Amino acid sequence: MSEGINRQVLLARRPVGEIRDQDFELREAPRPEVGGGQFLVRNLWLSFDPTQRGWMSDLPGYMPPVPIGGVMRALAVGQVVESDHPEFKAGDYVSGGLGWQDWILTDGMTEVGPLQRVPDGIDPKAMLSVLGITGLTAYFGMIDVGQVAGGDTVVVSGAAGATGSVAGQIAAIKGASRVIGIAGGREKCGWLTDVAGFDVAIDYRTENVLTRLADEAPNGIDVVFENVGGDILEASLANLAMRARIALCGAISTYNQVEPSPGPRNYLQLVIKRARLEGFLVLDYAPRFGEAVDALVGWVNEGRVHYAEDIQEGLENAPATLRRLFSGQNLGKQLLKIADAPIA
Amino acid sequence: MSEGINRQVLLARRPVGEIRDQDFELREAPRPEVGGGQFLVRNLWLSFDPTQRGWMSDLPGYMPPVPIGGVMRALAVGQVVESDHPEFKAGDYVSGGLGWQDWILTDGMTEVGPLQRVPDGIDPKAMLSVLGITGLTAYFGMIDVGQVAGGDTVVVSGAAGATGSVAGQIAAIKGASRVIGIAGGREKCGWLTDVAGFDVAIDYRTENVLTRLADEAPNGIDVVFENVGGDILEASLANLAMRARIALCGAISTYNQVEPSPGPRNYLQLVIKRARLEGFLVLDYAPRFGEAVDALVGWVNEGRVHYAEDIQEGLENAPATLRRLFSGQNLGKQLLKIADAPIA
């Protein structure tokens, strides 16, 4: 790749079902020239998040869809290489909506909000996981929506993902007496109990989640951090404690489905257990991101929150890397490294 | 019928799907004799409530099922005719879990809680509707769970029923700017707008609820009082305002289904709208029933809450009367009169 070329991965069409390579198109544009108060960023690490599947669709969502022919929207970390902007200087690491491209010329505002300067002393790519949207989602979802309290039994679905793994560890820090993770495969389950300190890991690929939850949460589940949907959500609903809180983060099992899948058949368990199913979006908590990042930095430094990264390489592999989320291949945060930092 | 006979309708078997006459059995027992600190009640008015369908099933619920061979559980109003109890005297009207039978000998406690003496100056059968469980359910569901506030757009499904009709009127009293009821049939819809003061009534039998809600709630629905389930719930979910509250009371459209019906396919609207679906049971609010009854009595006397009663007659018609709830025949509270008050 020439440093004078800006490779951009465009959304070529809206996917139907599974994401395919043909849903994207690679364009080579000239590297932008700095000027007009803007600054040029070299993209280094791309973040992969389930919500990107929604951005590719034109169904109503919390944000407009990526336009056909537009650069695929993505969070990323990059490095400022040249600046005509008073607040960003060459060498700064920035994180935000940089998209699937090598270079971006910006005034600091992107379609997903302002770029953040990565504070000194922090691994820049941690801004895409434990200190970024996924960690913040775990924090506000578990604490504010789930209202986890001492002694609670907590279940996290998608527990080996970037959000779920942090959510479960926050529950333990907040005094949950039992943290149960649901994940796919022996490796993920082993990581949950051996590294992330979950009390129990249930492998949905080989175990009956419904009966395992009944066994492992005999007094019922007080908080569910829900990422998956389908049978997994139904299994949690069937095992709620009275006044349970389900923090509804997403439903990755359903995002590729062409027809809307059935909702939870047993949702009337919410009546029987006087329980609450509540959706949330981390962007609403932006005024409190500082509080959450301070807490997360502290917990990571104290060794109380562990996080895993699954790192692929090469911008051309972005579509395949996105698919890894939906096939459940990633353990921890799915990242794609697309360049080394140009400025040491 | 001889006054010396106690006709009792027993649950003969658990219904599969629709309720059938053969699911019940009529037994004639002797009228009980008073003694041992108990008192004898002549049952006058039976209450019919969707939750009775759940009591007939042996699926897990909030209360044990009616045993096979047991008197069918029901709320009712009766009159004390003879008493050996210090607190209840002949002539008192009482309401509570008196069941499908002519007579009941009791110490004042039933399987659904203590019998309540009907205060003087109140139509006794109002204790089964606007001043009873259905009115209380409307009160706490709309105010505490739905958290209705001034200016809200409110949707009530099952709006012409005993609970829904009161819920919508409470919303208006609490300052909702627009109250939309969903009901079946022209008569019910006319009653909602002409008598109960709903701003809009949507007839689900002849109208497209999804598009009507979009038209009538262009800024979205802030509070849903949800009684029905199925397509009706999906139509509300598709039209939520940000931070909407859905007070989940029940799902009458699903109670007779043999297989669990699909849950709402679009439940992820809860994420997009940061909304809450919360189940509740009125029994949890028992310590505050006095507050609610005082408010409801006031509103009824001021003509701000109207209620309708659908009165059938004859204990032998209890099964057919229960079916009226599920075919949507009742306008307002479904009651069955089984006797005149023996003491004037």
XYZ file of C-alpha atoms in Angstrom:
688
model
C 0.000 0.000 0.000
C 1.243 3.424 -0.891
C 0.974 6.040 1.822
C -0.411 8.377 -0.835
C -3.514 6.241 -1.311
C -6.587 6.221 0.916
C -8.230 2.820 0.762
C -11.883 3.084 1.754
C -14.344 0.263 2.241
C -17.764 1.417 1.072
C -21.156 -0.097 1.746
C -22.163 -1.322 -1.728
C -25.594 -2.717 -0.868
C -27.677 -3.573 2.158
C -27.009 -7.123 3.271
C -29.804 -9.658 3.271
C -29.178 -12.083 6.121
C -25.489 -12.866 6.553
C -22.958 -10.207 5.655
C -21.129 -10.980 2.394
C -17.946 -9.604 0.843
C -20.059 -8.357 -2.061
C -21.950 -6.069 0.291
C -18.828 -3.903 0.269
C -16.615 -2.290 -2.321
C -13.000 -1.158 -1.991
C -12.226 2.292 -3.383
C -8.820 3.876 -3.666
C -8.875 7.647 -3.254
C -6.011 10.056 -2.887
C -4.746 10.693 0.605
C -6.434 13.950 1.693
C -4.442 17.178 2.030
C -4.512 19.059 5.336
C -5.896 22.601 5.513
C -8.806 24.716 6.632
C -8.422 24.064 10.342
C -8.665 20.319 9.892
C -6.297 17.507 10.798
C -5.327 14.267 9.136
C -5.623 10.966 10.977
C -3.975 7.675 10.097
C -6.404 4.950 11.088
C -4.704 2.160 13.057
C -7.238 -0.040 14.830
C -10.807 -0.683 13.756
C -13.437 -1.666 16.282
C -16.081 -4.264 15.392
C -19.409 -3.980 17.146
C -22.717 -5.809 16.675
C -24.518 -2.513 16.247
C -22.760 -2.099 12.892
C -25.134 -4.696 11.480
C -27.989 -2.316 12.255
C -26.168 0.612 10.657
C -25.978 -1.382 7.395
C -29.755 -1.829 7.334
C -32.306 0.788 6.444
C -34.759 -0.340 9.088
C -35.536 2.323 11.682
C -32.754 2.520 14.254
C -31.231 4.910 16.718
C -29.008 6.412 14.006
C -29.451 6.889 10.254
C -28.145 4.002 8.137
C -24.810 4.140 6.367
C -25.691 5.408 2.887
C -25.054 3.111 -0.054
C -21.703 4.201 -1.451
C -20.656 5.695 1.877
C -17.598 4.658 3.887
C -18.616 1.928 6.331
C -19.201 3.481 9.726
C -16.954 2.198 12.488
C -15.306 3.259 15.672
C -11.533 3.249 15.405
C -8.330 4.572 16.905
C -5.911 6.522 14.776
C -2.982 8.862 15.063
C -2.901 12.491 14.007
C -0.093 12.862 11.452
C -0.557 16.465 10.416
C -2.747 19.209 11.841
C -4.100 22.615 11.039
C -6.374 22.387 14.105
C -5.595 24.238 17.337
C -6.450 21.372 19.687
C -5.057 18.294 17.979
C -1.372 17.934 17.150
C 0.696 15.441 15.220
C 1.337 12.323 17.279
C -1.921 12.501 19.225
C -3.970 9.317 19.313
C -7.677 9.842 18.753
C -10.676 7.544 18.982
C -14.149 7.856 17.492
C -16.061 7.345 14.293
C -13.159 7.129 11.873
C -14.693 4.484 9.598
C -13.271 1.751 7.408
C -10.539 3.734 5.695
C -6.813 4.403 5.922
C -6.969 8.156 6.299
C -9.523 10.691 7.420
C -9.420 14.467 7.257
C -11.592 15.873 10.026
C -12.364 18.903 12.156
C -12.792 16.594 15.119
C -16.504 15.895 14.671
C -17.703 12.649 13.119
C -21.160 11.271 12.437
C -21.007 9.376 15.723
C -19.842 12.363 17.760
C -16.603 14.176 18.567
C -13.246 12.450 18.380
C -11.663 11.871 21.782
C -7.965 12.357 22.425
C -6.542 9.198 23.999
C -5.065 10.171 27.391
C -1.354 9.577 27.946
C -0.355 6.321 29.575
C -3.232 4.325 28.119
C -2.960 1.650 25.457
C -4.753 3.445 22.599
C -6.660 0.391 21.450
C -8.135 -0.047 24.957
C -10.232 2.994 23.986
C -12.098 0.631 21.651
C -12.840 -1.963 24.293
C -12.691 -1.749 28.049
C -12.233 2.040 28.104
C -14.449 2.643 25.095
C -18.010 2.023 24.037
C -18.086 -1.622 25.043
C -16.697 -1.006 28.530
C -18.973 1.999 28.992
C -21.951 -0.052 27.833
C -21.104 -2.697 30.406
C -20.752 -0.063 33.126
C -24.021 1.798 32.599
C -25.965 -1.302 31.644
C -24.984 -3.209 34.746
C -25.034 -0.353 37.242
C -27.745 2.023 36.029
C -30.112 -0.243 34.123
C -29.466 -3.564 35.855
C -29.116 -1.829 39.221
C -26.893 -4.628 40.445
C -26.719 -4.810 44.230
C -24.847 -6.799 46.836
C -25.912 -10.437 46.981
C -27.477 -10.494 43.530
C -27.350 -13.453 41.205
C -26.339 -12.101 37.806
C -26.473 -13.669 34.357
C -24.598 -12.274 31.365
C -25.290 -13.577 27.867
C -22.646 -13.073 25.223
C -20.395 -13.178 28.249
C -17.091 -13.657 26.435
C -17.652 -10.634 24.254
C -16.116 -7.252 24.881
C -19.191 -5.897 26.637
C -20.440 -8.982 28.417
C -17.092 -9.888 29.905
C -16.712 -6.458 31.486
C -20.354 -6.401 32.610
C -19.896 -9.601 34.568
C -16.724 -8.364 36.246
C -18.413 -5.096 37.232
C -21.237 -7.113 38.787
C -18.722 -8.963 40.939
C -17.014 -5.708 41.958
C -20.413 -4.330 42.969
C -20.995 -7.276 45.285
C -22.990 -9.764 43.233
C -22.833 -13.079 45.031
C -22.903 -15.178 41.877
C -22.001 -14.206 38.325
C -22.988 -16.660 35.594
C -21.775 -16.223 32.032
C -23.257 -17.816 28.926
C -20.858 -18.195 26.000
C -20.129 -20.512 23.103
C -17.288 -22.988 23.306
C -14.866 -24.414 25.792
C -12.170 -21.800 25.253
C -14.463 -18.890 25.998
C -15.997 -20.607 29.001
C -12.570 -21.424 30.371
C -11.466 -17.815 29.952
C -14.573 -16.598 31.791
C -13.966 -18.665 34.895
C -10.151 -18.798 34.849
C -9.300 -15.226 33.843
C -12.375 -13.049 34.211
C -13.452 -14.549 37.522
C -16.995 -15.568 36.602
C -18.381 -18.080 39.102
C -19.978 -20.231 36.419
C -19.745 -20.401 32.628
C -22.438 -22.177 30.613
C -21.536 -23.319 27.093
C -24.666 -22.810 25.026
C -23.235 -24.955 22.240
C -23.099 -28.107 24.326
C -25.289 -27.468 27.372
C -28.976 -26.945 28.054
C -28.984 -23.310 29.156
C -32.494 -23.499 30.610
C -31.756 -26.331 32.995
C -28.240 -25.151 33.803
C -29.598 -21.745 34.832
C -32.212 -23.429 36.998
C -29.443 -25.401 38.698
C -26.978 -22.552 39.052
C -29.485 -19.886 40.104
C -31.812 -21.847 42.390
C -33.156 -18.652 43.975
C -33.616 -16.986 40.618
C -31.719 -14.392 38.633
C -31.775 -10.811 39.914
C -30.002 -9.123 37.006
C -29.638 -10.216 33.387
C -27.275 -8.397 31.056
C -28.805 -9.465 27.769
C -26.895 -9.456 24.489
C -28.199 -12.446 22.576
C -31.965 -12.949 22.305
C -33.738 -16.106 21.154
C -33.587 -19.211 23.324
C -30.968 -17.653 25.573
C -33.245 -14.792 26.567
C -36.116 -17.217 27.099
C -33.927 -19.318 29.386
C -33.183 -16.279 31.538
C -36.836 -15.197 31.599
C -37.798 -18.667 32.797
C -35.463 -18.332 35.779
C -36.013 -14.816 37.065
C -36.135 -13.857 40.708
C -38.839 -11.501 41.930
C -38.300 -7.915 40.761
C -35.535 -8.916 38.379
C -34.001 -6.344 36.043
C -33.057 -7.295 32.489
C -30.713 -4.740 30.948
C -31.451 -5.166 27.251
C -28.295 -4.344 25.346
C -28.929 -6.171 22.098
C -29.778 -9.464 20.441
C -26.882 -10.588 18.315
C -28.539 -13.910 17.490
C -31.208 -12.044 15.533
C -29.308 -9.366 13.627
C -28.682 -11.410 10.503
C -32.195 -12.770 10.265
C -34.140 -11.764 7.201
C -37.523 -12.087 8.868
C -37.921 -10.732 12.376
C -37.520 -13.660 14.707
C -40.143 -14.376 17.338
C -39.744 -12.428 20.536
C -39.501 -14.266 23.818
C -42.550 -16.531 24.054
C -42.450 -16.428 27.844
C -42.371 -12.653 28.246
C -45.304 -12.882 30.657
C -42.758 -14.114 33.165
C -42.226 -10.381 33.568
C -45.674 -10.224 35.158
C -45.278 -13.301 37.308
C -41.949 -12.009 38.608
C -42.832 -8.286 38.530
C -39.714 -7.886 36.459
C -38.477 -5.283 34.044
C -37.008 -5.557 30.546
C -35.341 -2.251 29.744
C -33.451 -1.182 26.672
C -30.603 1.283 26.821
C -28.001 2.940 24.647
C -24.678 3.990 26.028
C -24.693 7.253 24.075
C -27.345 8.564 26.471
C -24.793 8.444 29.267
C -22.223 10.632 27.521
C -22.267 13.265 30.286
C -21.082 10.561 32.692
C -18.441 8.891 30.508
C -15.688 10.491 32.592
C -16.957 8.859 35.782
C -17.098 5.480 34.074
C -13.670 5.709 32.435
C -12.090 6.698 35.751
C -13.663 3.677 37.418
C -12.680 1.318 34.602
C -9.070 2.559 34.477
C -8.840 1.990 38.206
C -10.260 -1.520 38.044
C -8.019 -2.496 35.120
C -4.931 -1.164 36.924
C -5.899 -2.997 40.104
C -6.321 -6.225 38.142
C -10.020 -6.414 38.974
C -11.192 -6.134 35.365
C -9.567 -8.276 32.707
C -10.235 -7.895 29.037
C -9.351 -9.898 25.992
C -8.678 -8.680 22.473
C -9.057 -10.675 19.298
C -6.849 -8.965 16.733
C -7.065 -9.573 12.990
C -5.002 -7.677 10.415
C -5.492 -5.782 7.162
C -8.208 -3.351 6.063
C -9.125 -5.691 3.203
C -10.248 -8.194 5.843
C -12.758 -5.843 7.427
C -15.880 -7.627 6.107
C -14.612 -11.037 7.183
C -13.667 -9.636 10.571
C -17.143 -8.218 11.059
C -18.593 -11.653 10.334
C -16.577 -13.108 13.200
C -18.900 -11.351 15.661
C -21.949 -13.109 14.300
C -20.381 -16.536 14.110
C -19.142 -16.059 17.662
C -15.473 -16.565 16.795
C -14.123 -13.644 18.783
C -13.037 -13.968 22.387
C -13.202 -10.470 23.808
C -13.005 -7.363 21.736
C -12.816 -7.877 17.989
C -10.217 -5.526 16.512
C -8.542 -5.171 13.140
C -5.080 -3.700 12.913
C -4.707 -1.809 9.656
C -1.404 0.026 10.166
C 1.458 0.678 12.560
C 1.557 4.109 14.152
C 3.482 6.365 11.766
C 4.845 8.583 14.565
C 6.715 6.866 17.365
C -82.867 -23.774 43.942
C -83.407 -24.625 47.558
C -81.725 -22.378 50.071
C -80.619 -25.513 51.880
C -78.391 -26.551 48.974
C -74.928 -25.198 48.185
C -74.297 -25.429 44.475
C -70.573 -25.433 43.785
C -68.858 -25.316 40.389
C -65.715 -27.430 40.541
C -62.777 -27.512 38.198
C -63.104 -30.964 36.632
C -60.039 -30.881 34.396
C -57.478 -28.434 33.098
C -58.682 -26.808 29.888
C -56.726 -27.259 26.690
C -57.131 -24.104 24.640
C -60.615 -22.651 24.886
C -62.553 -23.146 28.102
C -65.350 -25.734 27.744
C -68.374 -26.547 29.888
C -66.927 -30.010 30.427
C -63.936 -28.494 32.190
C -66.304 -27.919 35.113
C -68.663 -30.008 37.189
C -71.639 -28.871 39.261
C -71.865 -30.362 42.737
C -74.708 -29.935 45.196
C -73.612 -29.957 48.813
C -75.563 -29.103 51.929
C -75.587 -25.486 52.981
C -72.904 -25.217 55.711
C -73.826 -24.711 59.362
C -72.382 -21.767 61.250
C -70.156 -22.320 64.281
C -66.622 -22.220 65.602
C -66.116 -18.483 65.166
C -66.984 -18.574 61.473
C -69.619 -16.808 59.459
C -71.810 -17.820 56.552
C -71.860 -15.780 53.356
C -74.453 -15.860 50.595
C -72.605 -15.242 47.349
C -74.333 -12.617 45.182
C -72.054 -11.339 42.437
C -69.199 -13.228 40.823
C -66.308 -11.385 39.243
C -64.764 -12.636 35.996
C -61.113 -11.848 35.424
C -58.635 -12.958 32.757
C -56.248 -14.178 35.433
C -58.709 -16.980 36.191
C -57.543 -18.691 32.996
C -54.086 -18.928 34.555
C -55.475 -20.310 37.819
C -57.050 -23.176 35.839
C -53.688 -24.158 34.382
C -50.903 -25.951 36.198
C -48.172 -23.902 34.529
C -46.062 -21.887 36.972
C -47.885 -18.722 37.989
C -48.030 -16.216 40.775
C -50.465 -18.404 42.732
C -50.963 -22.187 42.944
C -53.494 -23.575 40.458
C -57.045 -24.445 41.447
C -56.858 -28.147 42.305
C -58.839 -30.565 40.182
C -62.072 -31.178 42.082
C -61.761 -27.855 43.920
C -64.292 -25.027 43.809
C -63.355 -22.662 40.982
C -61.468 -19.699 42.424
C -63.112 -16.318 41.891
C -63.505 -12.950 43.454
C -67.076 -12.235 44.455
C -69.293 -10.112 46.648
C -71.646 -11.740 49.117
C -73.682 -10.956 52.170
C -73.150 -12.334 55.651
C -76.353 -14.093 56.683
C -75.297 -15.575 60.000
C -72.192 -15.059 62.085
C -70.302 -16.544 64.990
C -67.397 -14.152 64.241
C -66.752 -11.030 66.336
C -66.031 -8.708 63.406
C -68.583 -9.671 60.773
C -72.314 -9.475 61.400
C -75.398 -10.525 59.497
C -76.208 -8.053 56.735
C -72.591 -7.058 56.078
C -71.476 -7.180 52.473
C -68.058 -8.730 51.955
C -65.805 -9.035 48.939
C -62.930 -11.395 48.249
C -62.157 -14.916 47.123
C -65.574 -16.457 47.639
C -65.451 -18.762 44.612
C -68.061 -20.215 42.295
C -70.572 -21.373 44.890
C -73.793 -20.267 46.538
C -72.600 -20.330 50.131
C -69.293 -20.170 51.913
C -68.478 -20.693 55.575
C -65.340 -18.756 56.423
C -63.270 -17.219 59.195
C -62.629 -14.240 56.928
C -59.496 -15.560 55.243
C -59.616 -17.036 51.739
C -56.948 -18.440 49.460
C -56.661 -15.030 47.798
C -56.435 -13.083 51.037
C -58.738 -11.676 53.700
C -62.350 -10.792 52.937
C -63.028 -7.050 52.928
C -66.140 -5.544 54.407
C -67.821 -3.315 51.823
C -68.015 0.212 53.246
C -71.458 1.759 53.696
C -72.745 3.916 50.877
C -70.981 1.987 48.138
C -72.637 -0.218 45.550
C -71.316 -3.601 46.717
C -70.639 -4.891 43.208
C -68.417 -1.857 42.500
C -65.972 -3.632 44.818
C -65.477 -6.113 41.991
C -64.710 -3.492 39.365
C -63.767 0.126 39.729
C -63.214 -0.089 43.489
C -61.835 -3.616 43.373
C -58.976 -5.481 41.799
C -59.536 -4.146 38.291
C -59.717 -0.500 39.371
C -56.734 -0.943 41.659
C -54.797 -2.609 38.844
C -55.552 0.348 36.612
C -54.473 2.783 39.321
C -51.117 1.268 40.208
C -50.348 0.162 36.665
C -50.899 3.599 35.199
C -49.445 5.692 38.015
C -46.671 3.598 39.538
C -45.555 1.393 36.655
C -46.525 3.552 33.688
C -45.502 6.713 35.554
C -47.937 8.738 33.503
C -47.114 12.446 33.491
C -48.651 15.635 32.157
C -48.551 15.861 28.373
C -48.042 12.155 27.798
C -49.543 10.255 24.905
C -51.058 7.102 26.372
C -52.271 3.910 24.721
C -54.463 1.365 26.481
C -55.106 -2.032 24.937
C -58.156 -3.962 26.049
C -59.453 -0.461 26.647
C -63.128 -1.310 27.022
C -62.446 -3.869 29.712
C -62.848 -3.208 33.407
C -59.176 -2.461 33.938
C -58.302 -0.749 30.676
C -61.238 1.641 30.763
C -60.293 2.888 34.218
C -56.594 3.039 33.322
C -57.283 5.382 30.424
C -59.462 7.662 32.517
C -56.812 7.848 35.240
C -54.266 8.832 32.586
C -56.483 11.736 31.553
C -56.964 12.799 35.179
C -53.191 12.768 35.612
C -52.759 15.152 32.695
C -52.103 12.944 29.698
C -52.607 15.051 26.609
C -53.927 12.207 24.471
C -55.482 8.909 25.526
C -55.931 6.293 22.831
C -57.908 3.135 23.476
C -57.782 -0.066 21.437
C -60.899 -2.231 21.632
C -62.967 -4.606 19.500
C -66.161 -3.425 17.910
C -68.085 -0.259 17.254
C -70.103 -0.361 20.482
C -67.014 -0.532 22.688
C -65.205 2.139 20.711
C -68.216 4.426 20.903
C -68.443 3.931 24.659
C -64.755 4.777 25.052
C -64.991 8.143 23.324
C -68.567 9.075 24.232
C -68.740 7.959 27.853
C -65.241 7.295 29.134
C -63.709 10.360 27.498
C -60.938 8.682 25.527
C -59.600 10.987 22.805
C -59.394 8.216 20.240
C -60.680 4.653 20.003
C -59.194 2.210 17.520
C -61.267 -0.820 16.553
C -58.796 -3.662 16.118
C -61.425 -5.760 14.365
C -61.772 -3.400 11.430
C -58.759 -1.083 11.534
C -55.005 -1.416 11.078
C -53.796 -0.738 14.605
C -50.187 -0.208 13.521
C -50.925 2.579 11.070
C -53.680 4.106 13.183
C -51.280 4.395 16.122
C -48.691 5.992 13.859
C -51.288 8.538 12.764
C -52.770 9.205 16.179
C -49.479 9.309 18.094
C -47.189 11.114 15.657
C -44.709 11.976 18.416
C -44.769 8.464 19.791
C -46.415 6.764 22.740
C -45.121 7.615 26.208
C -47.122 5.097 28.221
C -48.715 1.820 27.155
C -51.097 -0.004 29.473
C -50.845 -3.448 27.943
C -53.506 -6.109 28.358
C -53.574 -7.974 25.083
C -50.271 -9.158 23.571
C -49.744 -10.400 20.020
C -50.074 -7.944 17.141
C -51.503 -5.268 19.417
C -48.397 -5.195 21.584
C -46.197 -5.157 18.476
C -48.118 -2.180 17.123
C -47.466 -0.234 20.310
C -43.786 -1.210 20.368
C -43.441 0.048 16.805
C -44.718 3.483 17.847
C -42.965 4.214 21.127
C -41.615 7.593 22.130
C -38.185 7.838 23.699
C -38.093 6.475 27.272
C -41.572 4.990 26.980
C -42.978 2.875 29.789
C -45.055 -0.207 29.028
C -47.004 -1.357 32.064
C -47.443 -5.049 31.338
C -50.688 -6.164 32.924
C -51.464 -9.260 30.894
C -51.932 -10.743 27.452
C -55.489 -11.942 27.095
C -55.016 -12.811 23.422
C -52.618 -15.566 24.433
C -54.239 -17.197 27.454
C -56.190 -19.832 25.564
C -53.343 -20.797 23.290
C -52.127 -24.350 23.633
C -48.593 -23.588 22.481
C -46.914 -20.453 23.795
C -47.389 -17.795 21.158
C -44.406 -15.853 19.842
C -43.400 -12.880 21.910
C -43.192 -9.459 20.304
C -40.872 -9.777 17.317
C -39.915 -6.125 17.566
C -38.921 -6.100 21.232
C -35.598 -4.502 20.289
C -37.590 -1.309 19.866
C -37.037 -1.176 23.615
C -33.357 -0.531 22.881
C -33.924 1.961 20.091
C -36.331 3.921 22.279
C -34.601 3.239 25.625
C -37.951 1.988 26.782
C -39.101 -0.296 29.553
C -41.470 -3.251 29.570
C -42.395 -3.939 33.175
C -44.713 -6.536 34.625
C -46.705 -5.916 37.766
C -49.298 -7.519 39.988
C -51.740 -5.451 41.962
C -51.435 -7.676 45.026
C -47.985 -6.173 45.636
C -49.619 -2.820 46.290
C -51.932 -4.077 49.050
C -50.468 -1.693 51.660
C -51.596 1.201 49.443
C -55.074 -0.059 48.481
C -56.660 2.487 50.824
C -55.015 5.401 49.012
C -56.208 4.072 45.678
C -59.772 3.339 46.765
C -60.079 6.820 48.251
C -58.941 8.345 44.977
C -61.221 6.134 42.881
C -64.287 6.797 45.054
C -63.616 10.501 44.671
C -63.237 10.328 40.907
C -66.355 8.201 40.501
C -68.399 10.577 42.666
C -67.075 13.572 40.724
C -68.053 11.910 37.464
C -64.442 11.799 36.297
C -64.267 7.992 36.140
C -67.044 6.088 34.444
C -67.335 2.346 34.509
C -69.491 -0.152 32.727
C -70.776 -3.475 33.971
C -71.809 -6.422 31.864
C -74.125 -8.488 34.026
C -75.120 -12.077 33.270
C -77.260 -14.210 35.562
C -77.240 -17.659 37.126
C -74.409 -19.670 38.700
C -74.954 -22.424 36.138
C -73.798 -19.904 33.495
C -70.432 -19.267 35.128
C -68.351 -21.167 32.525
C -70.097 -19.442 29.615
C -69.690 -16.083 31.326
C -65.962 -16.669 31.777
C -65.674 -17.386 28.057
C -67.130 -13.965 27.290
C -63.860 -12.374 28.438
C -61.832 -14.283 25.868
C -64.210 -13.707 22.991
C -64.268 -10.028 23.914
C -68.039 -9.871 24.384
C -68.002 -7.900 27.611
C -68.089 -4.133 27.694
C -66.674 -3.166 31.062
C -66.628 -5.438 34.038
C -67.974 -8.927 33.491
C -70.192 -9.911 36.408
C -72.586 -12.760 37.096
C -75.489 -12.243 39.457
C -76.266 -15.465 41.257
C -78.737 -14.323 43.926
C -80.540 -11.365 45.405
C -79.346 -10.174 48.783
C -81.240 -12.189 51.395
C -81.153 -9.392 53.991
C -82.562 -6.046 52.937
